[in-house]
mmCIF file of C-alpha atoms in Angstrom:
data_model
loop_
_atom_site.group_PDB
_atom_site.id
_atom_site.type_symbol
_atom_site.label_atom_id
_atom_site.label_comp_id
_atom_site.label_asym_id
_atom_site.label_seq_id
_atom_site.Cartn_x
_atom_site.Cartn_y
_atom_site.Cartn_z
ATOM 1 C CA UNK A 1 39.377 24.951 -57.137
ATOM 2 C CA UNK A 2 39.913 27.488 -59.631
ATOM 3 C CA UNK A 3 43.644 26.474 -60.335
ATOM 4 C CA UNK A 4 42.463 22.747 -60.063
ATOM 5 C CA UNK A 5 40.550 23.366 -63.364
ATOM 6 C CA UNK A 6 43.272 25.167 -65.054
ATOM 7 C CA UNK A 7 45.400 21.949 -64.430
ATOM 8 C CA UNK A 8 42.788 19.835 -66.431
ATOM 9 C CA UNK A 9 42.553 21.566 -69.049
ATOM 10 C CA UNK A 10 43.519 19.932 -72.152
ATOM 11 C CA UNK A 11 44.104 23.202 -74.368
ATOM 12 C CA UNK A 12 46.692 26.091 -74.413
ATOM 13 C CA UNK A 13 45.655 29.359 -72.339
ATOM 14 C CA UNK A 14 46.292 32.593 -73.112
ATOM 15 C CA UNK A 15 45.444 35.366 -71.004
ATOM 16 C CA UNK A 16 47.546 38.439 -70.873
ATOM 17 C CA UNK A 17 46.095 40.941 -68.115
ATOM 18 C CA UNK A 18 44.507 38.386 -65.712
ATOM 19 C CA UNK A 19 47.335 37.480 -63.587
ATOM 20 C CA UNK A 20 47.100 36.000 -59.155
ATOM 21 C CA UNK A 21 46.646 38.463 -56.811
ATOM 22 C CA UNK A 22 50.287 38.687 -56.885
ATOM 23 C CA UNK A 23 50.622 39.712 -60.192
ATOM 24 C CA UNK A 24 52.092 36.329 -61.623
ATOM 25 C CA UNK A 25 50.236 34.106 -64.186
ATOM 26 C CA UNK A 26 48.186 31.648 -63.317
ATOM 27 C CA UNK A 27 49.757 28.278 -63.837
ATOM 28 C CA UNK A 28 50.025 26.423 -67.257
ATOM 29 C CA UNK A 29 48.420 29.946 -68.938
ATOM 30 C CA UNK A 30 50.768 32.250 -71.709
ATOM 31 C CA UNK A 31 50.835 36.224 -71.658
ATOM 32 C CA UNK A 32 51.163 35.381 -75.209
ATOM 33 C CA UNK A 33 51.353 32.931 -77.681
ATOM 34 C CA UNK A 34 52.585 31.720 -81.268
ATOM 35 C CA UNK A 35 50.825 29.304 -83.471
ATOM 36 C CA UNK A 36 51.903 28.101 -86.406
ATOM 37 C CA UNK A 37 49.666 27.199 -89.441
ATOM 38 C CA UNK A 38 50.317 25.443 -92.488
ATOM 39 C CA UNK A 39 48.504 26.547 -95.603
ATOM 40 C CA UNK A 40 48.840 27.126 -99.296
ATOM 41 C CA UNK A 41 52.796 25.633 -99.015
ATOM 42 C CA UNK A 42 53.799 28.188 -96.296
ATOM 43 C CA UNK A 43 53.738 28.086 -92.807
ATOM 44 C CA UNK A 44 52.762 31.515 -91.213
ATOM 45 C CA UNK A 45 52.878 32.181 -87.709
ATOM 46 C CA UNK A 46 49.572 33.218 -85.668
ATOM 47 C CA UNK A 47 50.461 35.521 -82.860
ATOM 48 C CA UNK A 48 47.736 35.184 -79.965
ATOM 49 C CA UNK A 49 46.596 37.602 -77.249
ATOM 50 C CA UNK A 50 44.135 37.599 -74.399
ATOM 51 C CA UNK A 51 42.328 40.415 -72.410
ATOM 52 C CA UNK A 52 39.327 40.104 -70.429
ATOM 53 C CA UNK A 53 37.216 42.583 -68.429
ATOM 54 C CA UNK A 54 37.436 43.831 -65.610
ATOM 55 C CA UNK A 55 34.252 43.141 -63.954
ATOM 56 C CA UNK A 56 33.838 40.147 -61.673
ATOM 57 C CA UNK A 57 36.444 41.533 -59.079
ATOM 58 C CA UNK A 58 38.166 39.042 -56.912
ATOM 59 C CA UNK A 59 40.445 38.957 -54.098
ATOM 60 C CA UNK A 60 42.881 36.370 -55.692
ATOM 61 C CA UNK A 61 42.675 37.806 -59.168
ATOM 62 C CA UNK A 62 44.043 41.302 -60.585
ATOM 63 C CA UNK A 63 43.354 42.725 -63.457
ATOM 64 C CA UNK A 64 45.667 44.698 -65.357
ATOM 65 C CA UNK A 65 45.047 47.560 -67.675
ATOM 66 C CA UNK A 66 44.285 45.841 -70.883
ATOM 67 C CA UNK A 67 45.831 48.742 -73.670
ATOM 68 C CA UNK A 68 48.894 48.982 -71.134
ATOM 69 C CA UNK A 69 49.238 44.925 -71.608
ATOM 70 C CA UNK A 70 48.003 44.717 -74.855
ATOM 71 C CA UNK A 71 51.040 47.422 -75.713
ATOM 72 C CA UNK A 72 53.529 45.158 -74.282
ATOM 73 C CA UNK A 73 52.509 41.704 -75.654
ATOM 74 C CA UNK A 74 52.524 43.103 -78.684
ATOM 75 C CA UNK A 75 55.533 44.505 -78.947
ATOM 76 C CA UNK A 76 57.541 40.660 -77.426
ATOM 77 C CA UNK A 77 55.573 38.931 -80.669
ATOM 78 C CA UNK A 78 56.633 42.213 -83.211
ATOM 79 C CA UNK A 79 58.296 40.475 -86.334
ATOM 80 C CA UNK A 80 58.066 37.359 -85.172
ATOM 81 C CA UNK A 81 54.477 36.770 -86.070
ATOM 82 C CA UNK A 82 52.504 37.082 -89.458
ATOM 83 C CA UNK A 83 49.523 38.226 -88.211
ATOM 84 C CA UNK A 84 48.109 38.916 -84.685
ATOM 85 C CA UNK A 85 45.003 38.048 -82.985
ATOM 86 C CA UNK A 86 43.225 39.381 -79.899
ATOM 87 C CA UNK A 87 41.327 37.072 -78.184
ATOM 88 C CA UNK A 88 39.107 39.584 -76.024
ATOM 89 C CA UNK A 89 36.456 39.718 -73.885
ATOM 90 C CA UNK A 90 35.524 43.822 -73.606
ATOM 91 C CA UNK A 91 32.339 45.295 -74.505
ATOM 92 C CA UNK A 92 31.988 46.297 -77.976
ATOM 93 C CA UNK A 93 32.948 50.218 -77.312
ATOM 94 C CA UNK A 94 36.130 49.263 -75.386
ATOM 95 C CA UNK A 95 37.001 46.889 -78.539
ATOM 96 C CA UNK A 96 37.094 49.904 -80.472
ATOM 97 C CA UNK A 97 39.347 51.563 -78.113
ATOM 98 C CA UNK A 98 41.244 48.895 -77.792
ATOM 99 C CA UNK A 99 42.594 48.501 -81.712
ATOM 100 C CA UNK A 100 42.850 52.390 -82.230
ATOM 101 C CA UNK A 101 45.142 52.203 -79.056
ATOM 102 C CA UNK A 102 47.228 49.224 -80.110
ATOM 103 C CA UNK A 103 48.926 49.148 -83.286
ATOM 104 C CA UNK A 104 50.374 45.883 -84.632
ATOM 105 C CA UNK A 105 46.720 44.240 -84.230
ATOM 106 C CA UNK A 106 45.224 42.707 -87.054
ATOM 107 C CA UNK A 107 41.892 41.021 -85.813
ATOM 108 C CA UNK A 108 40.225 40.956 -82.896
ATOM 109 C CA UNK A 109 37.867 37.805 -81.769
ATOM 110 C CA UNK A 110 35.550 38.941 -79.089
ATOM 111 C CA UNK A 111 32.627 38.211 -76.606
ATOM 112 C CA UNK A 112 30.603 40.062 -74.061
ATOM 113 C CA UNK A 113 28.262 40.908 -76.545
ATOM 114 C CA UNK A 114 25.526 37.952 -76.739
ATOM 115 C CA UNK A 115 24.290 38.964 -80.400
ATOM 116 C CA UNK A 116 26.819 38.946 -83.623
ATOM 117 C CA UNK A 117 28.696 41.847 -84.604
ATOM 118 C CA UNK A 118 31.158 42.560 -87.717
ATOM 119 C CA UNK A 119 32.858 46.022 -87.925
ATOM 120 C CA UNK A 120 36.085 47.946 -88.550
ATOM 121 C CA UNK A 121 37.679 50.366 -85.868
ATOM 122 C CA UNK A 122 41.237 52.040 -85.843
ATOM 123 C CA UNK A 123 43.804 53.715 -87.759
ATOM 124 C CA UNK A 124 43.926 50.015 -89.825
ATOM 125 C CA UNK A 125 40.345 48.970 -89.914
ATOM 126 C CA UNK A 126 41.340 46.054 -87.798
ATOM 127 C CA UNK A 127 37.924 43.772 -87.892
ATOM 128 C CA UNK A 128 35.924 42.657 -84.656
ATOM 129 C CA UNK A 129 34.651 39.747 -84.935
ATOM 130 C CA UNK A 130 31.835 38.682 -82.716
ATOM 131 C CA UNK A 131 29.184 35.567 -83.252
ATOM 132 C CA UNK A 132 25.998 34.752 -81.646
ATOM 133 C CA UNK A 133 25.837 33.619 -78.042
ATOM 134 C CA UNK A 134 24.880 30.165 -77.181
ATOM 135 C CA UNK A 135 25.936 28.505 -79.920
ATOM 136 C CA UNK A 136 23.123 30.228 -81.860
ATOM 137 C CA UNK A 137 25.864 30.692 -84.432
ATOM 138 C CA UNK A 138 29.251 30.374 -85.888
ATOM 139 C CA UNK A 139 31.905 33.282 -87.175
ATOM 140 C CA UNK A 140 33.996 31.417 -89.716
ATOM 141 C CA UNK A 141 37.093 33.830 -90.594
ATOM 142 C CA UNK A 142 39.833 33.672 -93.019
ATOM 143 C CA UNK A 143 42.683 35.295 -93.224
ATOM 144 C CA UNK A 144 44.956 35.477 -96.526
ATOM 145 C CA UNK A 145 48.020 36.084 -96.645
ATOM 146 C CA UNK A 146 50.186 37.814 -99.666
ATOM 147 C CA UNK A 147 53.572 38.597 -99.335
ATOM 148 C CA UNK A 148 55.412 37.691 -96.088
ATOM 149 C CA UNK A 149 55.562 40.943 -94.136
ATOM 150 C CA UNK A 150 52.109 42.195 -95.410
ATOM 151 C CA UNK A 151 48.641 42.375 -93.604
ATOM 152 C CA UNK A 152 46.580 39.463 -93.797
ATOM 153 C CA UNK A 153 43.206 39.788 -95.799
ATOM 154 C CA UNK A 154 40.296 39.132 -93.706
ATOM 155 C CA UNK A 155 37.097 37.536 -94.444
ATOM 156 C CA UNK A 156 33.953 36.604 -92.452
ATOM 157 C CA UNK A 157 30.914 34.602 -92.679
ATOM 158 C CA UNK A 158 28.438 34.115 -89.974
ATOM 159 C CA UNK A 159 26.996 30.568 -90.137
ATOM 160 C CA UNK A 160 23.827 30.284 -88.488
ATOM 161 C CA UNK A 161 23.622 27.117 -86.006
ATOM 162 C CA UNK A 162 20.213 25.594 -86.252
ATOM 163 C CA UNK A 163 18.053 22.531 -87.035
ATOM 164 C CA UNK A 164 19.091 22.527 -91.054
ATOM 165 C CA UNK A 165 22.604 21.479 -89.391
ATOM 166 C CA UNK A 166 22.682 17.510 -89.160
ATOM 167 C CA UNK A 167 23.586 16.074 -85.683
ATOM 168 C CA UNK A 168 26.897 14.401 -85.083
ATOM 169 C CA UNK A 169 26.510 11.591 -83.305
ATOM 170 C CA UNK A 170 30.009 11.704 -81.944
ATOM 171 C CA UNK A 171 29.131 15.440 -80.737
ATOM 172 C CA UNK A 172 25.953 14.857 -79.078
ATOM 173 C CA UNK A 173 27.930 12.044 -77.099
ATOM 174 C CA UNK A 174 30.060 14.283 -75.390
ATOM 175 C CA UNK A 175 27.468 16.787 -75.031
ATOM 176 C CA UNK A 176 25.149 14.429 -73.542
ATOM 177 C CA UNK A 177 28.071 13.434 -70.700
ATOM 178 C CA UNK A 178 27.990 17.385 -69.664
ATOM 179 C CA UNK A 179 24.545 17.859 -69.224
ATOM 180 C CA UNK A 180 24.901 14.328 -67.306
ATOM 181 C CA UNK A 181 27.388 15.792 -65.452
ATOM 182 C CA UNK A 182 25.653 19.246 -64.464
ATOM 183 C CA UNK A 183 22.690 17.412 -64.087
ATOM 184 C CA UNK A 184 24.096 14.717 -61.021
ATOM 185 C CA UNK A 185 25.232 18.361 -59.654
ATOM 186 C CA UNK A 186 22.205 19.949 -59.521
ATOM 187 C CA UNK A 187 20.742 17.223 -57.940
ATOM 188 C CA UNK A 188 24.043 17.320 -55.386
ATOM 189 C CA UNK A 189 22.442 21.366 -54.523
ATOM 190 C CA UNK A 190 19.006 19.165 -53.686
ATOM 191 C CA UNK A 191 17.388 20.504 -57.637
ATOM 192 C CA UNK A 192 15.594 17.689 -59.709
ATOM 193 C CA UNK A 193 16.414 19.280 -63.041
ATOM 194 C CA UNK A 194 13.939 17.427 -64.770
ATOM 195 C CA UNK A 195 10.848 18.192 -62.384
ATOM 196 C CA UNK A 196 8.064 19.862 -64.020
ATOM 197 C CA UNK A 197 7.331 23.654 -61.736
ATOM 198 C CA UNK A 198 4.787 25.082 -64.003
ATOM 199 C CA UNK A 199 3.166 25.502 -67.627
ATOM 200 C CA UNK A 200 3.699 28.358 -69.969
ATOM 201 C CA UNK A 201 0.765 29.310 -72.433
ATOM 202 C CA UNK A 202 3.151 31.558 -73.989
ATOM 203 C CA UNK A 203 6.463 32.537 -75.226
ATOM 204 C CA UNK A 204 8.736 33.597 -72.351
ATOM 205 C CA UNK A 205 11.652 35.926 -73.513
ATOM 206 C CA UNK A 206 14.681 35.851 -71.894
ATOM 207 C CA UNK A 207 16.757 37.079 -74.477
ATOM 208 C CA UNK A 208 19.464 39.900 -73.559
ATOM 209 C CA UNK A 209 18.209 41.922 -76.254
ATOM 210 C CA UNK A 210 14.996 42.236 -74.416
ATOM 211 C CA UNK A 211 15.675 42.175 -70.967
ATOM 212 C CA UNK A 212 18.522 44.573 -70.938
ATOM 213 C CA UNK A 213 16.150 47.123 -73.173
ATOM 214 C CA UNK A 214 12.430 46.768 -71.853
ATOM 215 C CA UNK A 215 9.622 44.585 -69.980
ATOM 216 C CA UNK A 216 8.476 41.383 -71.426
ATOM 217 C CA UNK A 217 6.387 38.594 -70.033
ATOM 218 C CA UNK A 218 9.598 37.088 -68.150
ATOM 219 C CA UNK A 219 10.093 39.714 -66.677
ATOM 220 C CA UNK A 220 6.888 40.666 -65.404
ATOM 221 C CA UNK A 221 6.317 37.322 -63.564
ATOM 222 C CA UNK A 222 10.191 37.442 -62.378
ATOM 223 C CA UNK A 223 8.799 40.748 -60.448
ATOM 224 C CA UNK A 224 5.713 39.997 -59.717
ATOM 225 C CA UNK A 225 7.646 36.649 -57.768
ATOM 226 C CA UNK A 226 9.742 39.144 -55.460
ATOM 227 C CA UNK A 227 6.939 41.391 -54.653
ATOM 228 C CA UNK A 228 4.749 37.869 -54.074
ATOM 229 C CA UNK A 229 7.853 36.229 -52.002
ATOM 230 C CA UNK A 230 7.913 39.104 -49.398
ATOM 231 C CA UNK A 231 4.971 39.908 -48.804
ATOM 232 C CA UNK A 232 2.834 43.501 -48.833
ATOM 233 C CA UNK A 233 5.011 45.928 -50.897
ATOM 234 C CA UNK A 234 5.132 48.972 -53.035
ATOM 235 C CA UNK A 235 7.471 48.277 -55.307
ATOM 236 C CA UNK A 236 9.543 44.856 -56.614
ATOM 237 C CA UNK A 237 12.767 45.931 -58.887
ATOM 238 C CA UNK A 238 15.886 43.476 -60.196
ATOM 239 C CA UNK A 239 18.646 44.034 -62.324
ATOM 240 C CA UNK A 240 17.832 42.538 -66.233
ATOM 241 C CA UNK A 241 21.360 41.599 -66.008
ATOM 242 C CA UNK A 242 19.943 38.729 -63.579
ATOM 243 C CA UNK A 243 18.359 36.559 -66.226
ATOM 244 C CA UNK A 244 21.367 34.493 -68.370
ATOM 245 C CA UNK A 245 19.077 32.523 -70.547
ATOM 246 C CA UNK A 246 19.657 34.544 -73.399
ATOM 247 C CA UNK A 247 16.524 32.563 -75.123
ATOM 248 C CA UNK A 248 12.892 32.111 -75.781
ATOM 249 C CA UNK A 249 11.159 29.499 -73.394
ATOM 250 C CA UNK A 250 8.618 27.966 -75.265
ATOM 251 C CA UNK A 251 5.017 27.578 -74.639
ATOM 252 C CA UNK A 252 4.691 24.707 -72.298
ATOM 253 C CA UNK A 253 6.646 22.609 -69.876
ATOM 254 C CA UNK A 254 8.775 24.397 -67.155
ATOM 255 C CA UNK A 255 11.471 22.600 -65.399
ATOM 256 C CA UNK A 256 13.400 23.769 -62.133
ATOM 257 C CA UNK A 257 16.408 23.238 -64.742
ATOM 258 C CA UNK A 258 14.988 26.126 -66.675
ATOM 259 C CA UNK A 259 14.819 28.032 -63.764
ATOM 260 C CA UNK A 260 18.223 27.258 -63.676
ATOM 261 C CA UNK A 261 18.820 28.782 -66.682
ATOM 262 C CA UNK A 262 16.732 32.022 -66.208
ATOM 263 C CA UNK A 263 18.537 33.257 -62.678
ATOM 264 C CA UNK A 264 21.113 30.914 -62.373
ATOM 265 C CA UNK A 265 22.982 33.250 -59.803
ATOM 266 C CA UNK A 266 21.322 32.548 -56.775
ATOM 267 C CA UNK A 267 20.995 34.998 -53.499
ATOM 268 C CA UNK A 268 17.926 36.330 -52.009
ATOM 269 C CA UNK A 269 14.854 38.162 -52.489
ATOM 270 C CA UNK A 270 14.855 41.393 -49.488
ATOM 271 C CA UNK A 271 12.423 44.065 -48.449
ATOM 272 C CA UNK A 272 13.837 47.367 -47.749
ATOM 273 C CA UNK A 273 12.182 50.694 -47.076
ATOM 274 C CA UNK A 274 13.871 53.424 -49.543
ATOM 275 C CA UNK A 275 12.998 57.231 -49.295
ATOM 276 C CA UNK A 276 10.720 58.811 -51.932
ATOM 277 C CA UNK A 277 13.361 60.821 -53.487
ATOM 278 C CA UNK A 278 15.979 57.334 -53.692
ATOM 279 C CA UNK A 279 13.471 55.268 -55.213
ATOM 280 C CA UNK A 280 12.964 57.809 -57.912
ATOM 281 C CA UNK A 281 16.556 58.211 -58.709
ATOM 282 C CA UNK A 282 17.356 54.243 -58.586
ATOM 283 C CA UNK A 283 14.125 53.812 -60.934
ATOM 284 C CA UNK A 284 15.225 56.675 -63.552
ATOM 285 C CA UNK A 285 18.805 55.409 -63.303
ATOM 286 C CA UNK A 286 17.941 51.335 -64.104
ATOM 287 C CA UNK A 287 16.077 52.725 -67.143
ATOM 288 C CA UNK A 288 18.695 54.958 -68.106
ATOM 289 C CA UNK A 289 20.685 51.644 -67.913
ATOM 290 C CA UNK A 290 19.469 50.766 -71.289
ATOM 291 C CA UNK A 291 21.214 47.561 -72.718
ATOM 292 C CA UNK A 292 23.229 46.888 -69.371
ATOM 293 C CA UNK A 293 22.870 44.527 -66.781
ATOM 294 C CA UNK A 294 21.586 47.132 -64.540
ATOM 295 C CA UNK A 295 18.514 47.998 -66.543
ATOM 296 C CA UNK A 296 15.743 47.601 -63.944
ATOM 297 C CA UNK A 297 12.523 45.628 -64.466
ATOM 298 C CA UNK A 298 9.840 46.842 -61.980
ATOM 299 C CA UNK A 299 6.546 45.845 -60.665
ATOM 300 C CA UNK A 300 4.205 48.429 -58.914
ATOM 301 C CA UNK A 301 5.929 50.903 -60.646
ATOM 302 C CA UNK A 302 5.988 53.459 -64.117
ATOM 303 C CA UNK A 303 7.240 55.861 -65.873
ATOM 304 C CA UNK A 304 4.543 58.702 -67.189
ATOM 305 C CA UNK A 305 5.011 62.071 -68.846
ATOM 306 C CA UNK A 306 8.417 62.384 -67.363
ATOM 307 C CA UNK A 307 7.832 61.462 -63.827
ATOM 308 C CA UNK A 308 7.355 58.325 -61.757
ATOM 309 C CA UNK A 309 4.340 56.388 -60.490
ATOM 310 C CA UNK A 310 4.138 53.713 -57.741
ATOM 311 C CA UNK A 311 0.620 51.959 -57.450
ATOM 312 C CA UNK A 312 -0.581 54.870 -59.950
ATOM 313 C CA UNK A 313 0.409 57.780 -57.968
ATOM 314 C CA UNK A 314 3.771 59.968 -58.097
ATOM 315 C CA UNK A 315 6.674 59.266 -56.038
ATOM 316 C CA UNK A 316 6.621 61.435 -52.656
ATOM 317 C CA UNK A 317 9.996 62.295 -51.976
ATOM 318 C CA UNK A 318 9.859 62.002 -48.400
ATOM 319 C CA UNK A 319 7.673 59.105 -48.055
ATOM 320 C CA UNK A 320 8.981 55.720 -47.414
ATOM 321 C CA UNK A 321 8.159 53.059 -50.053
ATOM 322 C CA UNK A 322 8.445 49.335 -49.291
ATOM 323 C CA UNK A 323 10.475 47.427 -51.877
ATOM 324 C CA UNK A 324 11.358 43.986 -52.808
ATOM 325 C CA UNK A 325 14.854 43.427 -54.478
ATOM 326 C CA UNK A 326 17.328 41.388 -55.033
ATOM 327 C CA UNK A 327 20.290 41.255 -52.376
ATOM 328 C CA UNK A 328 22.857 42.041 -54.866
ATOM 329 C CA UNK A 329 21.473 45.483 -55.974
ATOM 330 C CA UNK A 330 21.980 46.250 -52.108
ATOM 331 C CA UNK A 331 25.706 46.040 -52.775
ATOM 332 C CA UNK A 332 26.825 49.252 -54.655
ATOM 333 C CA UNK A 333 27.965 47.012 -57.528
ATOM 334 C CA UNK A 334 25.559 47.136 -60.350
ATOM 335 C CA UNK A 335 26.307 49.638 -62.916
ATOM 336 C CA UNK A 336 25.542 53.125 -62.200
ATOM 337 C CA UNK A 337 24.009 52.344 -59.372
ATOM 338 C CA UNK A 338 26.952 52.270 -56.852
ATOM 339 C CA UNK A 339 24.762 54.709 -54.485
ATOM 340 C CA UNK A 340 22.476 52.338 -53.772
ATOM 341 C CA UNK A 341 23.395 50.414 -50.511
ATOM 342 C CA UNK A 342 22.459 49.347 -47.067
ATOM 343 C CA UNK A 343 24.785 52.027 -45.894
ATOM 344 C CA UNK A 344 22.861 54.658 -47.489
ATOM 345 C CA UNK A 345 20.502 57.080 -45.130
ATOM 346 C CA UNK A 346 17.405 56.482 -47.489
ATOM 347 C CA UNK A 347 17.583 53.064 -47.236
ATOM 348 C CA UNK A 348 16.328 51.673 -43.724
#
């Protein structure tokens, strides 16, 4: 399926450390690139490269290390080129590390981050350029070029996308044929997207900025729903890194579509029995997991003076608590929190 898509794409790929499991590229997609660009009477040449991080493993995919590649796609475009882009998708601390450990870079265009960021890292100030997720805004960069040979100047200007913006017509065409489309197959996974689930009297805040960081309103029914779905517990707990809205739900309306939205990765909701002294050190670890994915919301259980309650009491060691979780915090996987598995002696 996945090379299926590639072949319909009507745009050039460029992905330089994401190769088969074989360590081949993917059909139709460039290690590297060259674009040329026509403006003020010259034509300068735009070298392009890709990296992407390394954290949705698969057995058909391997990642590469992306300096190492980065290094070597680089040096093929070297003179050739009047400027060079990275197109990247790292977290903002491995940008950084990425430009001070590959010279010859002269702007990087990122992601991963969901909120906007502008700053300069490396031996060159190289710029990393990051805009608001969802569409929430727009990084508009130019680059000027002096002197052939020279370093382009870079500017940046964040344009906020919002309701001042007119509509285009011809846009919300096409965007109306995708939700049309995700729509008919949401309804093919037996969902009526449109079907009204429940009312809100409040704000509900998705955002990553809050549910990566602390509790909210969201999260507390999100929780209170496990511990609910399972029946008699101690303790619910999910990873914040669950919720993808990355927005505000409104007072009002709730449709299964925003459901959708909110915890659009599926599994299930599981009871497990975790020793005293585990449940204490997954707890203090999802909150030291401040502004990951694996920051834990909780119900049944806080944090006070230093140590941990559950139902108002401190944590017993070498008591069993009964705990309602998502499946996928079971696997080892979330960040930090690799010790936490079904093959783990605490956890029966």
């Amino acid at each position: 399926a996945f090379r299926a898509h590639l072949a319909q794409a009507k745009f050039r790929l460029v992905s330089s450390n994401v190769t088969d499991s074989g360590g081949q590229p993917f059909p139709g997609v460039a290690t590297s690139a060259i674009v040329p660009v026509k403006a003020g009477g010259r034509t300068v040449r735009i070298g392009l490269i890709g990296v992407t991080i390394d954290s949705n493993p698969k057995r058909w995919v391997k990642y590469h290390d992306a300096i190492a590649t980065a290094r070597t796609e680089v040096e093929k475009l070297r003179g050739r080129t009047d400027a060079i882009v990275a197109l990247t998708h790292l977290s903002l601390a491995q940008d950084a590390e990425f430009v001070d450990a590959v010279p010859g870079i002269d702007l990087v265009l990122g992601g991963h981050e969901h909120e906007n960021w502008l700053m300069y890292r490396g031996k060159q100030f190289v710029p990393i350029v990051k805009a608001d997720a969802n569409v929430r805004s727009l990084a508009i960069v130019t680059l000027t070029f002096g002197a052939p040979g020279g370093r382009p100047v870079v500017a940046v200007r964040l344009q906020p996308v919002d309701d001042t913006i007119a509509a285009a017509p011809a846009v919300d065409a096409v965007a109306k044929q995708w939700v049309d489309r995700g729509f008919e197959a949401f309804r093919r996974q037996g969902f009526t997207p449109e079907a009204v689930v429940a009312t809100s009297t409040e704000p509900l805040d998705g955002r990553e900025s809050t549910v990566r960081n602390r509790p909210g309103r969201l999260t507390d029914l999100i929780a209170a729903a496990l511990a609910h779905e399972v029946g008699t517990v101690d303790v619910a707990i999910f990873n914040g890194g669950s919720i993808r809205i990355d927005d505000v739900l409104p007072p009002g309306p709730i449709t299964e579509y925003d459901i959708i939205r909110v915890m659009p990765f599926g599994g299930k909701v599981v009871k497990a029995s975790l020793d005293g002294e585990l449940l204490a050190r997954v707890l203090e670890t999802g909150m030291n997991n401040e502004g990951l994915g694996g920051y834990l919301q909780t119900w049944g259980a806080r944090r006070d003076n230093g140590a941990w309650l559950v139902q108002g009491r401190p944590i017993e060691p070498s008591r069993r608590y009964t705990v309602a979780l998502n499946d996928f915090l079971l696997t080892g996987a979330e960040t930090n929190l690799g010790f936490l598995t079904r093959a783990s002696p605490q956890v029966h």
